[in-house]
């Protein structure tokens, strides 16, 4: 199963994931530059990404994730998520994720 990260220079990196990994874990494994300062505790907002497709297949955003997104830059309604909170499942094979500008 694969996820595509679209980097700030618009290059695309297709990487594989296993069921149950978070988007942040997959990014870190593949040296995708997402900086989660709180290491997945859903506080810092630094792992903010923009979801480009399959949004309806993602787990619902929690109140805590919503609060942490207040600390992120360039938030886009209905696209912004925190990579540490997105648990990947087979349904999310083919997910496309954009790294936001302005960080
Ligand atoms: S790593 Fe800090 S909110 Fe995701």
Tab-separated table of N, CA and C and ligand atoms in Angstrom:
chain	number	residue	atom	x	y	z
A	1	UNK	N	0.852	-1.186	0.000
A	1	UNK	CA	0.000	0.000	0.000
A	1	UNK	C	0.885	1.233	0.000
A	2	UNK	N	0.442	2.231	-0.722
A	2	UNK	CA	1.291	3.411	-0.910
A	2	UNK	C	0.590	4.707	-0.530
A	3	UNK	N	1.422	5.665	-0.140
A	3	UNK	CA	0.952	7.029	0.035
A	3	UNK	C	1.934	7.933	-0.720
A	4	UNK	N	1.390	8.963	-1.343
A	4	UNK	CA	2.231	9.915	-2.071
A	4	UNK	C	2.323	11.214	-1.281
A	5	UNK	N	3.549	11.634	-1.003
A	5	UNK	CA	3.773	12.940	-0.382
A	5	UNK	C	4.176	13.923	-1.474
A	6	UNK	N	3.519	15.055	-1.502
A	6	UNK	CA	3.870	16.114	-2.447
A	6	UNK	C	4.646	17.171	-1.664
A	7	UNK	N	5.921	17.294	-1.982
A	7	UNK	CA	6.806	18.168	-1.208
A	7	UNK	C	6.600	19.620	-1.606
A	8	UNK	N	7.238	20.513	-0.855
A	8	UNK	CA	7.022	21.948	-1.095
A	8	UNK	C	7.471	22.372	-2.484
A	9	UNK	N	8.464	21.673	-3.064
A	9	UNK	CA	8.905	22.016	-4.419
A	9	UNK	C	8.085	21.272	-5.480
A	10	UNK	N	6.980	20.667	-5.034
A	10	UNK	CA	6.026	19.956	-5.903
A	10	UNK	C	6.534	18.607	-6.391
A	11	UNK	N	7.711	18.172	-5.957
A	11	UNK	CA	8.110	16.807	-6.316
A	11	UNK	C	7.275	15.827	-5.492
A	12	UNK	N	7.073	14.649	-6.060
A	12	UNK	CA	6.241	13.652	-5.404
A	12	UNK	C	7.093	12.479	-4.957
A	13	UNK	N	6.833	12.001	-3.742
A	13	UNK	CA	7.517	10.817	-3.233
A	13	UNK	C	6.461	9.770	-2.917
A	14	UNK	N	6.547	8.640	-3.582
A	14	UNK	CA	5.608	7.551	-3.314
A	14	UNK	C	6.291	6.571	-2.362
A	15	UNK	N	5.684	6.346	-1.206
A	15	UNK	CA	6.286	5.464	-0.210
A	15	UNK	C	5.243	4.444	0.247
A	16	UNK	N	5.726	3.334	0.779
A	16	UNK	CA	4.779	2.295	1.191
A	16	UNK	C	4.495	2.391	2.686
A	17	UNK	N	3.347	1.871	3.083
A	17	UNK	CA	2.989	1.840	4.507
A	17	UNK	C	2.336	0.504	4.830
A	18	UNK	N	2.315	0.208	6.127
A	18	UNK	CA	1.591	-0.984	6.574
A	18	UNK	C	0.397	-0.537	7.409
A	19	UNK	N	-0.602	-1.398	7.453
A	19	UNK	CA	-1.847	-1.121	8.168
A	19	UNK	C	-1.535	-0.734	9.619
A	20	UNK	N	-2.087	0.381	10.061
A	20	UNK	CA	-1.931	0.776	11.460
A	20	UNK	C	-0.842	1.808	11.720
A	21	UNK	N	0.005	2.057	10.735
A	21	UNK	CA	1.008	3.114	10.915
A	21	UNK	C	0.334	4.476	10.832
A	22	UNK	N	0.902	5.453	11.534
A	22	UNK	CA	0.392	6.810	11.329
A	22	UNK	C	1.132	7.435	10.155
A	23	UNK	N	0.501	8.452	9.608
A	23	UNK	CA	1.122	9.185	8.500
A	23	UNK	C	2.469	9.774	8.935
A	24	UNK	N	2.548	10.214	10.169
A	24	UNK	CA	3.809	10.782	10.671
A	24	UNK	C	4.896	9.707	10.728
A	25	UNK	N	4.563	8.518	11.187
A	25	UNK	CA	5.547	7.426	11.248
A	25	UNK	C	6.080	7.104	9.855
A	26	UNK	N	5.181	7.048	8.895
A	26	UNK	CA	5.590	6.740	7.523
A	26	UNK	C	6.491	7.853	6.983
A	27	UNK	N	6.133	9.095	7.272
A	27	UNK	CA	6.947	10.225	6.816
A	27	UNK	C	8.343	10.147	7.429
A	28	UNK	N	8.414	9.887	8.723
A	28	UNK	CA	9.716	9.838	9.393
A	28	UNK	C	10.578	8.703	8.846
A	29	UNK	N	9.957	7.554	8.642
A	29	UNK	CA	10.682	6.397	8.085
A	29	UNK	C	11.320	6.713	6.743
A	30	UNK	N	10.672	7.584	5.997
A	30	UNK	CA	11.110	7.873	4.629
A	30	UNK	C	11.747	9.249	4.487
A	31	UNK	N	12.094	9.834	5.625
A	31	UNK	CA	12.763	11.146	5.643
A	31	UNK	C	11.984	12.217	4.889
A	32	UNK	N	10.682	12.145	4.988
A	32	UNK	CA	9.839	13.236	4.471
A	32	UNK	C	9.877	14.334	5.533
A	33	UNK	N	10.164	15.570	5.142
A	33	UNK	CA	10.376	16.600	6.165
A	33	UNK	C	9.096	17.132	6.814
A	34	UNK	N	8.547	16.327	7.720
A	34	UNK	CA	7.429	16.770	8.550
A	34	UNK	C	7.966	16.782	9.978
A	35	UNK	N	7.780	17.904	10.656
A	35	UNK	CA	8.427	18.053	11.959
A	35	UNK	C	7.398	18.074	13.078
A	36	UNK	N	7.240	16.945	13.691
A	36	UNK	CA	6.311	16.829	14.809
A	36	UNK	C	7.060	17.018	16.116
A	37	UNK	N	7.089	18.246	16.602
A	37	UNK	CA	7.891	18.549	17.792
A	37	UNK	C	7.394	17.808	19.030
A	38	UNK	N	6.104	17.526	19.090
A	38	UNK	CA	5.584	16.850	20.295
A	38	UNK	C	5.569	15.335	20.127
A	39	UNK	N	6.156	14.852	19.043
A	39	UNK	CA	6.318	13.421	18.786
A	39	UNK	C	5.001	12.651	18.822
A	40	UNK	N	3.991	13.241	18.240
A	40	UNK	CA	2.734	12.519	18.095
A	40	UNK	C	1.752	12.706	19.238
A	41	UNK	N	2.012	13.645	20.127
A	41	UNK	CA	1.122	13.849	21.273
A	41	UNK	C	-0.074	14.744	20.944
A	42	UNK	N	-0.168	15.183	19.700
A	42	UNK	CA	-1.302	16.006	19.250
A	42	UNK	C	-1.365	17.342	19.992
A	43	UNK	N	-0.219	17.984	20.111
A	43	UNK	CA	-0.151	19.271	20.820
A	43	UNK	C	0.431	20.363	19.926
A	44	UNK	N	1.540	20.048	19.235
A	44	UNK	CA	2.336	21.123	18.621
A	44	UNK	C	1.752	21.655	17.303
A	45	UNK	N	1.052	20.819	16.564
A	45	UNK	CA	0.540	21.236	15.255
A	45	UNK	C	1.599	21.226	14.158
A	46	UNK	N	2.827	20.861	14.497
A	46	UNK	CA	3.927	20.900	13.531
A	46	UNK	C	3.850	19.842	12.447
A	47	UNK	N	3.030	18.819	12.649
A	47	UNK	CA	2.936	17.743	11.657
A	47	UNK	C	1.763	17.982	10.705
A	48	UNK	N	1.334	19.233	10.606
A	48	UNK	CA	0.204	19.609	9.744
A	48	UNK	C	0.466	19.241	8.276
A	49	UNK	N	-0.511	18.584	7.670
A	49	UNK	CA	-0.447	18.266	6.234
A	49	UNK	C	-1.812	18.557	5.612
A	50	UNK	N	-1.817	18.619	4.281
A	50	UNK	CA	-3.072	18.818	3.544
A	50	UNK	C	-3.401	17.531	2.804
A	51	UNK	N	-4.594	17.034	3.021
A	51	UNK	CA	-5.037	15.793	2.396
A	51	UNK	C	-5.668	16.126	1.045
A	52	UNK	N	-5.146	15.509	-0.002
A	52	UNK	CA	-5.590	15.861	-1.359
A	52	UNK	C	-6.698	14.961	-1.903
A	53	UNK	N	-6.857	13.766	-1.341
A	53	UNK	CA	-7.904	12.855	-1.830
A	53	UNK	C	-8.335	11.931	-0.691
A	54	UNK	N	-9.317	11.127	-0.927
A	54	UNK	CA	-9.792	10.111	0.027
A	54	UNK	C	-10.191	10.680	1.387
A	55	UNK	N	-10.503	11.968	1.436
A	55	UNK	CA	-10.807	12.600	2.722
A	55	UNK	C	-11.962	11.888	3.439
A	56	UNK	N	-12.891	11.347	2.657
A	56	UNK	CA	-14.046	10.689	3.280
A	56	UNK	C	-13.676	9.356	3.928
A	57	UNK	N	-12.481	8.838	3.632
A	57	UNK	CA	-12.047	7.560	4.209
A	57	UNK	C	-11.221	7.757	5.487
A	58	UNK	N	-10.887	8.994	5.787
A	58	UNK	CA	-10.050	9.266	6.961
A	58	UNK	C	-10.876	9.177	8.236
A	59	UNK	N	-10.207	8.841	9.357
A	59	UNK	CA	-10.930	8.902	10.630
A	59	UNK	C	-11.363	10.343	10.904
A	60	UNK	N	-12.477	10.467	11.607
A	60	UNK	CA	-13.021	11.795	11.887
A	60	UNK	C	-12.034	12.585	12.749
A	61	UNK	N	-12.005	13.882	12.530
A	61	UNK	CA	-11.087	14.737	13.280
A	61	UNK	C	-11.605	14.887	14.723
A	62	UNK	N	-10.704	14.737	15.692
A	62	UNK	CA	-11.118	14.836	17.098
A	62	UNK	C	-11.028	16.289	17.564
A	63	UNK	N	-11.649	16.564	18.703
A	63	UNK	CA	-11.568	17.918	19.266
A	63	UNK	C	-10.118	18.282	19.568
A	64	UNK	N	-9.365	17.301	20.064
A	64	UNK	CA	-7.960	17.578	20.413
A	64	UNK	C	-7.155	17.912	19.158
A	65	UNK	N	-7.403	17.173	18.079
A	65	UNK	CA	-6.697	17.462	16.823
A	65	UNK	C	-7.081	18.854	16.319
A	66	UNK	N	-8.347	19.171	16.411
A	66	UNK	CA	-8.817	20.495	16.009
A	66	UNK	C	-8.101	21.596	16.799
A	67	UNK	N	-7.966	21.388	18.103
A	67	UNK	CA	-7.290	22.384	18.949
A	67	UNK	C	-5.823	22.520	18.541
A	68	UNK	N	-5.158	21.375	18.302
A	68	UNK	CA	-3.733	21.422	17.942
A	68	UNK	C	-3.541	22.083	16.576
A	69	UNK	N	-4.528	21.932	15.693
A	69	UNK	CA	-4.429	22.576	14.373
A	69	UNK	C	-4.412	24.106	14.492
A	70	UNK	N	-4.911	24.614	15.615
A	70	UNK	CA	-4.844	26.067	15.831
A	70	UNK	C	-3.393	26.544	15.880
A	71	UNK	N	-2.466	25.640	16.202
A	71	UNK	CA	-1.042	26.010	16.270
A	71	UNK	C	-0.343	25.885	14.917
A	72	UNK	N	-1.058	25.398	13.912
A	72	UNK	CA	-0.441	25.161	12.603
A	72	UNK	C	-0.605	26.378	11.702
A	73	UNK	N	0.267	26.476	10.698
A	73	UNK	CA	0.197	27.559	9.715
A	73	UNK	C	-0.470	27.045	8.437
A	74	UNK	N	-1.179	27.920	7.757
A	74	UNK	CA	-1.724	27.594	6.440
A	74	UNK	C	-2.810	26.546	6.468
A	75	UNK	N	-3.623	26.561	7.510
A	75	UNK	CA	-4.692	25.567	7.638
A	75	UNK	C	-5.759	25.801	6.557
A	76	UNK	N	-6.189	24.725	5.922
A	76	UNK	CA	-7.219	24.797	4.879
A	76	UNK	C	-8.416	23.960	5.328
A	77	UNK	N	-9.572	24.603	5.364
A	77	UNK	CA	-10.789	23.924	5.805
A	77	UNK	C	-11.018	22.657	4.981
A	78	UNK	N	-11.315	21.578	5.677
A	78	UNK	CA	-11.618	20.278	5.065
A	78	UNK	C	-10.434	19.575	4.414
A	79	UNK	N	-9.232	20.120	4.534
A	79	UNK	CA	-8.045	19.457	3.977
A	79	UNK	C	-6.974	19.238	5.036
A	80	UNK	N	-6.923	20.129	6.011
A	80	UNK	CA	-5.843	20.078	6.996
A	80	UNK	C	-6.050	18.948	7.994
A	81	UNK	N	-4.980	18.197	8.229
A	81	UNK	CA	-4.970	17.166	9.273
A	81	UNK	C	-3.595	17.145	9.909
A	82	UNK	N	-3.529	16.483	11.049
A	82	UNK	CA	-2.234	16.285	11.696
A	82	UNK	C	-1.756	14.878	11.382
A	83	UNK	N	-0.546	14.793	10.831
A	83	UNK	CA	-0.040	13.497	10.363
A	83	UNK	C	0.066	12.475	11.491
A	84	UNK	N	0.256	12.946	12.710
A	84	UNK	CA	0.384	12.000	13.835
A	84	UNK	C	-0.956	11.385	14.213
A	85	UNK	N	-2.040	11.971	13.744
A	85	UNK	CA	-3.373	11.490	14.124
A	85	UNK	C	-4.051	10.679	13.025
A	86	UNK	N	-3.422	10.605	11.863
A	86	UNK	CA	-4.020	9.859	10.757
A	86	UNK	C	-3.446	8.441	10.743
A	87	UNK	N	-4.254	7.480	11.167
A	87	UNK	CA	-3.839	6.076	11.162
A	87	UNK	C	-4.200	5.491	9.798
A	88	UNK	N	-3.201	4.902	9.167
A	88	UNK	CA	-3.386	4.418	7.793
A	88	UNK	C	-3.985	3.011	7.777
A	89	UNK	N	-4.916	2.812	6.888
A	89	UNK	CA	-5.596	1.525	6.725
A	89	UNK	C	-5.575	1.174	5.226
A	90	UNK	N	-5.896	-0.069	4.883
A	90	UNK	CA	-5.911	-0.436	3.469
A	90	UNK	C	-6.809	0.472	2.624
A	91	UNK	N	-7.863	0.986	3.218
A	91	UNK	CA	-8.758	1.900	2.492
A	91	UNK	C	-8.050	3.162	2.023
A	92	UNK	N	-6.942	3.490	2.690
A	92	UNK	CA	-6.234	4.731	2.365
A	92	UNK	C	-5.080	4.507	1.385
A	93	UNK	N	-5.022	3.314	0.802
A	93	UNK	CA	-4.035	3.055	-0.244
A	93	UNK	C	-4.251	4.061	-1.378
A	94	UNK	N	-3.176	4.725	-1.800
A	94	UNK	CA	-3.304	5.731	-2.862
A	94	UNK	C	-3.530	7.146	-2.347
A	95	UNK	N	-3.460	7.317	-1.027
A	95	UNK	CA	-3.647	8.642	-0.427
A	95	UNK	C	-2.588	9.617	-0.944
A	96	UNK	N	-3.015	10.856	-1.166
A	96	UNK	CA	-2.086	11.914	-1.590
A	96	UNK	C	-2.091	13.005	-0.539
A	97	UNK	N	-0.887	13.360	-0.100
A	97	UNK	CA	-0.721	14.276	1.023
A	97	UNK	C	0.255	15.374	0.633
A	98	UNK	N	-0.152	16.604	0.822
A	98	UNK	CA	0.660	17.753	0.432
A	98	UNK	C	1.256	18.401	1.681
A	99	UNK	N	2.544	18.725	1.627
A	99	UNK	CA	3.152	19.477	2.722
A	99	UNK	C	2.833	20.949	2.530
A	100	UNK	N	2.274	21.590	3.556
A	100	UNK	CA	1.868	22.981	3.381
A	100	UNK	C	3.051	23.908	3.244
A	101	UNK	N	2.830	25.035	2.589
A	101	UNK	CA	3.864	26.079	2.477
A	101	UNK	C	3.838	26.915	3.741
A	102	UNK	N	4.835	27.735	3.893
A	102	UNK	CA	4.809	28.735	4.944
A	102	UNK	C	5.199	28.234	6.313
A	103	UNK	N	5.961	27.129	6.383
A	103	UNK	CA	6.473	26.698	7.663
A	103	UNK	C	7.971	26.858	7.676
B	1	LIG	S1	3.507	15.655	16.175
B	1	LIG	FE1	2.810	17.343	17.342
B	1	LIG	S2	0.738	17.515	16.748
B	1	LIG	FE2	1.456	15.854	15.560
